[in-house]
Each structure stands twice: as structure tokens, then as C-alpha cells.
PDB file of C-alpha atoms in Angstrom:
ATOM      1  CA  GLN A 802       0.043   0.221   0.140  1.00 60.00           C
ATOM      2  CA  GLU A 803       1.248   3.770  -0.725  1.00 77.00           C
ATOM      3  CA  ARG A 804       0.922   6.477   1.831  1.00 85.00           C
ATOM      4  CA  LEU A 805      -1.455   9.500   1.037  1.00 95.00           C
ATOM      5  CA  VAL A 806       0.527  12.570   0.754  1.00 95.00           C
ATOM      6  CA  GLU A 807      -0.570  15.681   2.477  1.00 96.00           C
ATOM      7  CA  SER A 808       0.347  19.056   1.783  1.00 96.00           C
ATOM      8  CA  GLY A 809      -0.575  23.053   2.585  1.00 97.00           C
ATOM      9  CA  GLY A 810       0.410  23.006   6.019  1.00 97.00           C
ATOM     10  CA  GLY A 811       1.934  26.034   7.640  1.00 97.00           C
ATOM     11  CA  LEU A 812       2.419  29.066   9.927  1.00 98.00           C
ATOM     12  CA  VAL A 813      -0.599  30.873  10.762  1.00 98.00           C
ATOM     13  CA  GLN A 814      -2.245  33.628  12.373  1.00 98.00           C
ATOM     14  CA  PRO A 815      -5.131  33.158  15.579  1.00 98.00           C
ATOM     15  CA  GLY A 816      -8.242  34.216  13.335  1.00 98.00           C
ATOM     16  CA  GLY A 817      -7.249  33.135   9.713  1.00 98.00           C
ATOM     17  CA  SER A 818      -7.882  30.569   7.394  1.00 98.00           C
ATOM     18  CA  LEU A 819      -5.600  27.753   5.863  1.00 98.00           C
ATOM     19  CA  THR A 820      -6.457  24.533   3.664  1.00 98.00           C
ATOM     20  CA  LEU A 821      -4.501  21.265   3.711  1.00 98.00           C
ATOM     21  CA  SER A 822      -4.818  18.477   0.809  1.00 98.00           C
ATOM     22  CA  CYS A 823      -4.059  15.069   1.085  1.00 98.00           C
ATOM     23  CA  ALA A 824      -3.360  12.637  -2.735  1.00 96.00           C
ATOM     24  CA  VAL A 825      -5.068   9.302  -3.280  1.00 95.00           C
ATOM     25  CA  PRO A 826      -3.568   6.806  -4.620  1.00 93.00           C
ATOM     26  CA  ARG A 827      -4.734   6.159  -8.077  1.00 87.00           C
ATOM     27  CA  ASN A 828      -4.583   2.330  -7.214  1.00 86.00           C
ATOM     28  CA  PHE A 829      -7.057   2.535  -4.003  1.00 87.00           C
ATOM     29  CA  ARG A 830      -9.783   0.497  -5.216  1.00 78.00           C
ATOM     30  CA  SER A 831     -12.155   0.233  -1.824  1.00 90.00           C
ATOM     31  CA  ILE A 832     -12.400   3.305   0.149  1.00 93.00           C
ATOM     32  CA  ASN A 833     -14.613   3.695   2.900  1.00 95.00           C
ATOM     33  CA  THR A 834     -13.576   6.865   4.524  1.00 97.00           C
ATOM     34  CA  LEU A 835     -11.201   9.691   3.813  1.00 97.00           C
ATOM     35  CA  GLY A 836     -10.254  11.704   6.737  1.00 98.00           C
ATOM     36  CA  TRP A 837      -8.424  14.109   8.734  1.00 98.00           C
ATOM     37  CA  TYR A 838      -6.517  13.429  12.020  1.00 98.00           C
ATOM     38  CA  ARG A 839      -4.215  15.787  14.282  1.00 98.00           C
ATOM     39  CA  GLN A 840      -1.782  14.886  17.156  1.00 98.00           C
ATOM     40  CA  THR A 841       0.077  16.839  20.007  1.00 96.00           C
ATOM     41  CA  PRO A 842       2.935  15.472  21.293  1.00 93.00           C
ATOM     42  CA  GLY A 843       2.155  13.940  24.080  1.00 93.00           C
ATOM     43  CA  GLU A 844      -1.681  13.274  23.400  1.00 95.00           C
ATOM     44  CA  GLU A 845      -3.686  10.495  21.159  1.00 95.00           C
ATOM     45  CA  ARG A 846      -4.519  11.114  17.172  1.00 96.00           C
ATOM     46  CA  ASP A 847      -7.830  12.909  17.270  1.00 97.00           C
ATOM     47  CA  LEU A 848     -10.323  13.046  14.534  1.00 98.00           C
ATOM     48  CA  VAL A 849     -11.332  15.924  12.624  1.00 98.00           C
ATOM     49  CA  ALA A 850     -13.274  14.992   9.799  1.00 98.00           C
ATOM     50  CA  THR A 851     -14.097  12.191   7.752  1.00 98.00           C
ATOM     51  CA  ILE A 852     -16.041  11.995   4.416  1.00 98.00           C
ATOM     52  CA  SER A 853     -17.408   8.119   3.433  1.00 96.00           C
ATOM     53  CA  SER A 854     -17.430   6.912   0.193  1.00 92.00           C
ATOM     54  CA  GLY A 855     -21.400   7.863  -0.618  1.00 93.00           C
ATOM     55  CA  GLY A 856     -20.629  11.392   0.374  1.00 94.00           C
ATOM     56  CA  ALA A 857     -21.650  11.221   4.782  1.00 97.00           C
ATOM     57  CA  ILE A 858     -19.220  13.634   6.609  1.00 98.00           C
ATOM     58  CA  THR A 859     -18.515  13.612  10.470  1.00 98.00           C
ATOM     59  CA  TYR A 860     -16.408  16.183  12.285  1.00 98.00           C
ATOM     60  CA  GLY A 861     -14.984  16.121  15.811  1.00 98.00           C
ATOM     61  CA  ALA A 862     -16.870  18.421  18.099  1.00 97.00           C
ATOM     62  CA  SER A 863     -13.550  20.882  18.425  1.00 97.00           C
ATOM     63  CA  VAL A 864     -14.023  21.761  14.657  1.00 97.00           C
ATOM     64  CA  ARG A 865     -17.545  21.790  13.919  1.00 96.00           C
ATOM     65  CA  GLY A 866     -18.457  24.500  12.180  1.00 97.00           C
ATOM     66  CA  ARG A 867     -15.542  26.069  11.541  1.00 98.00           C
ATOM     67  CA  PHE A 868     -13.482  23.064   8.932  1.00 98.00           C
ATOM     68  CA  THR A 869     -14.496  21.790   5.844  1.00 98.00           C
ATOM     69  CA  ILE A 870     -13.623  18.758   4.877  1.00 98.00           C
ATOM     70  CA  SER A 871     -14.697  18.009   0.888  1.00 97.00           C
ATOM     71  CA  ARG A 872     -13.328  15.290  -1.702  1.00 96.00           C
ATOM     72  CA  ASP A 873     -12.263  16.306  -5.323  1.00 94.00           C
ATOM     73  CA  ILE A 874     -12.784  13.080  -7.174  1.00 89.00           C
ATOM     74  CA  ALA A 875     -11.274  13.880 -10.712  1.00 90.00           C
ATOM     75  CA  ALA A 876      -8.080  15.867  -8.748  1.00 93.00           C
ATOM     76  CA  ASN A 877      -7.744  12.496  -6.624  1.00 93.00           C
ATOM     77  CA  THR A 878      -7.344  14.832  -3.148  1.00 96.00           C
ATOM     78  CA  VAL A 879      -8.819  14.934  -0.106  1.00 97.00           C
ATOM     79  CA  ASN A 880      -9.325  18.431   1.426  1.00 98.00           C
ATOM     80  CA  LEU A 881      -9.706  20.804   4.354  1.00 98.00           C
ATOM     81  CA  GLN A 882     -10.448  23.671   4.302  1.00 98.00           C
ATOM     82  CA  MET A 883      -9.759  25.409   8.011  1.00 98.00           C
ATOM     83  CA  ASN A 884     -11.172  28.364   9.341  1.00 98.00           C
ATOM     84  CA  SER A 885     -10.950  30.823  12.456  1.00 98.00           C
ATOM     85  CA  LEU A 886      -7.840  29.016  13.501  1.00 98.00           C
ATOM     86  CA  LYS A 887      -7.326  28.674  17.030  1.00 98.00           C
ATOM     87  CA  PRO A 888      -3.675  28.091  18.899  1.00 98.00           C
ATOM     88  CA  ASP A 889      -5.332  25.238  20.349  1.00 97.00           C
ATOM     89  CA  ASP A 890      -5.463  23.687  16.349  1.00 98.00           C
ATOM     90  CA  THR A 891      -1.841  23.353  16.114  1.00 98.00           C
ATOM     91  CA  ALA A 892      -0.689  19.888  15.293  1.00 98.00           C
ATOM     92  CA  VAL A 893       0.525  17.434  12.883  1.00 98.00           C
ATOM     93  CA  TYR A 894      -2.590  16.738  10.823  1.00 98.00           C
ATOM     94  CA  TYR A 895      -2.690  13.498   9.290  1.00 98.00           C
ATOM     95  CA  CYS A 896      -4.481  12.205   6.193  1.00 98.00           C
ATOM     96  CA  ASN A 897      -6.275   8.789   6.591  1.00 97.00           C
ATOM     97  CA  ALA A 898      -7.950   6.501   4.090  1.00 96.00           C
ATOM     98  CA  ASN A 899      -9.960   3.525   5.615  1.00 96.00           C
ATOM     99  CA  LEU A 900     -10.394   0.851   3.302  1.00 94.00           C
ATOM    100  CA  ARG A 901     -12.212  -2.785   2.432  1.00 92.00           C
ATOM    101  CA  SER A 902      -9.791  -5.734   2.419  1.00 87.00           C
ATOM    102  CA  LEU A 903      -9.842  -7.418  -0.947  1.00 82.00           C
ATOM    103  CA  THR A 904     -13.087  -9.897   0.457  1.00 84.00           C
ATOM    104  CA  GLY A 905     -14.490  -6.916   1.951  1.00 80.00           C
ATOM    105  CA  TYR A 906     -14.560  -8.473   5.563  1.00 86.00           C
ATOM    106  CA  TRP A 907     -13.020  -6.351   7.263  1.00 89.00           C
ATOM    107  CA  ASP A 908     -11.425  -2.772   7.338  1.00 92.00           C
ATOM    108  CA  TYR A 909      -7.501  -1.222   7.249  1.00 93.00           C
ATOM    109  CA  ASP A 910      -6.371   2.398   6.839  1.00 94.00           C
ATOM    110  CA  VAL A 911      -3.679   4.297   5.096  1.00 95.00           C
ATOM    111  CA  TRP A 912      -2.149   7.335   6.427  1.00 95.00           C
ATOM    112  CA  GLY A 913      -0.141  10.163   5.468  1.00 97.00           C
ATOM    113  CA  GLN A 914       2.857  11.439   7.045  1.00 96.00           C
ATOM    114  CA  GLY A 915       1.698  14.473   8.364  1.00 96.00           C
ATOM    115  CA  THR A 916       1.788  17.911   7.979  1.00 97.00           C
ATOM    116  CA  GLN A 917       2.587  20.740  10.645  1.00 98.00           C
ATOM    117  CA  VAL A 918      -0.117  23.267  11.151  1.00 98.00           C
ATOM    118  CA  THR A 919       1.166  25.806  13.818  1.00 98.00           C
ATOM    119  CA  VAL A 920      -1.353  28.783  15.331  1.00 98.00           C
ATOM    120  CA  SER A 921       0.618  31.388  16.825  1.00 96.00           C
ATOM    121  CA  SER A 922       0.681  35.069  17.060  1.00 93.00           C
TER     122      SER A 922
END
């Protein structure tokens, strides 16, 4: 399995906006969901947002109303628009693909390397 590749991280002031993009390998055949998770050193990796193959979207409580996840099928990307950023949003953001096995009896996850987002004045 290939890794997902994230881009778009960087430094932004509180209240600012940033867009992350994740390139999905073309040979990923059976996708349940694509999504974003984030992790701060010493803490667990938390859900940010997911979007299913059918278009259903889930957001973590702390980002709901501020972040928007979307999928560009033609460009083969899943994107995360982040608005009204707060210092607590500072983390490494990881792209995730939850895939079905060949038989369809279980799921497995593929991850990107992560991209750093820092929100600071």
C-alpha cells in the first residue's frame, strides 16, 4: 500500500485560514472513508473530519462549524478548509484512508506522513 501525501501546512495567526490537501493514490480501489486526524506531542491522535464514499461527513466537536472537508474526485484529493483557527488547533495533521479488504470482510487504515499546522501570533 502507498502512503497518502499531505500538503498545505504552515504557520498562521489566530483567526486565520489554511487549506490542507491530501493526494490519494489512484490504485486505492475500495474506500470506506477519507479523513483528517491530528496529534499533539504527548497526546492521542484525534478525529478532525471524515467523508465517506457516499458523501456522509463527520466532524470532531472542536472543529465543527470552522472546518470543512471535501473530496475532489477528478483531482484525486481530499481537502480540509480550516477557518477561524485557534492556538489549540496547532498539531500535526494526518490524512487517513479507511479501506475495505479484498474480500470485503474487514477494514484497514492507510496514513500519510503528516503536515505541521502552527497557529500562533
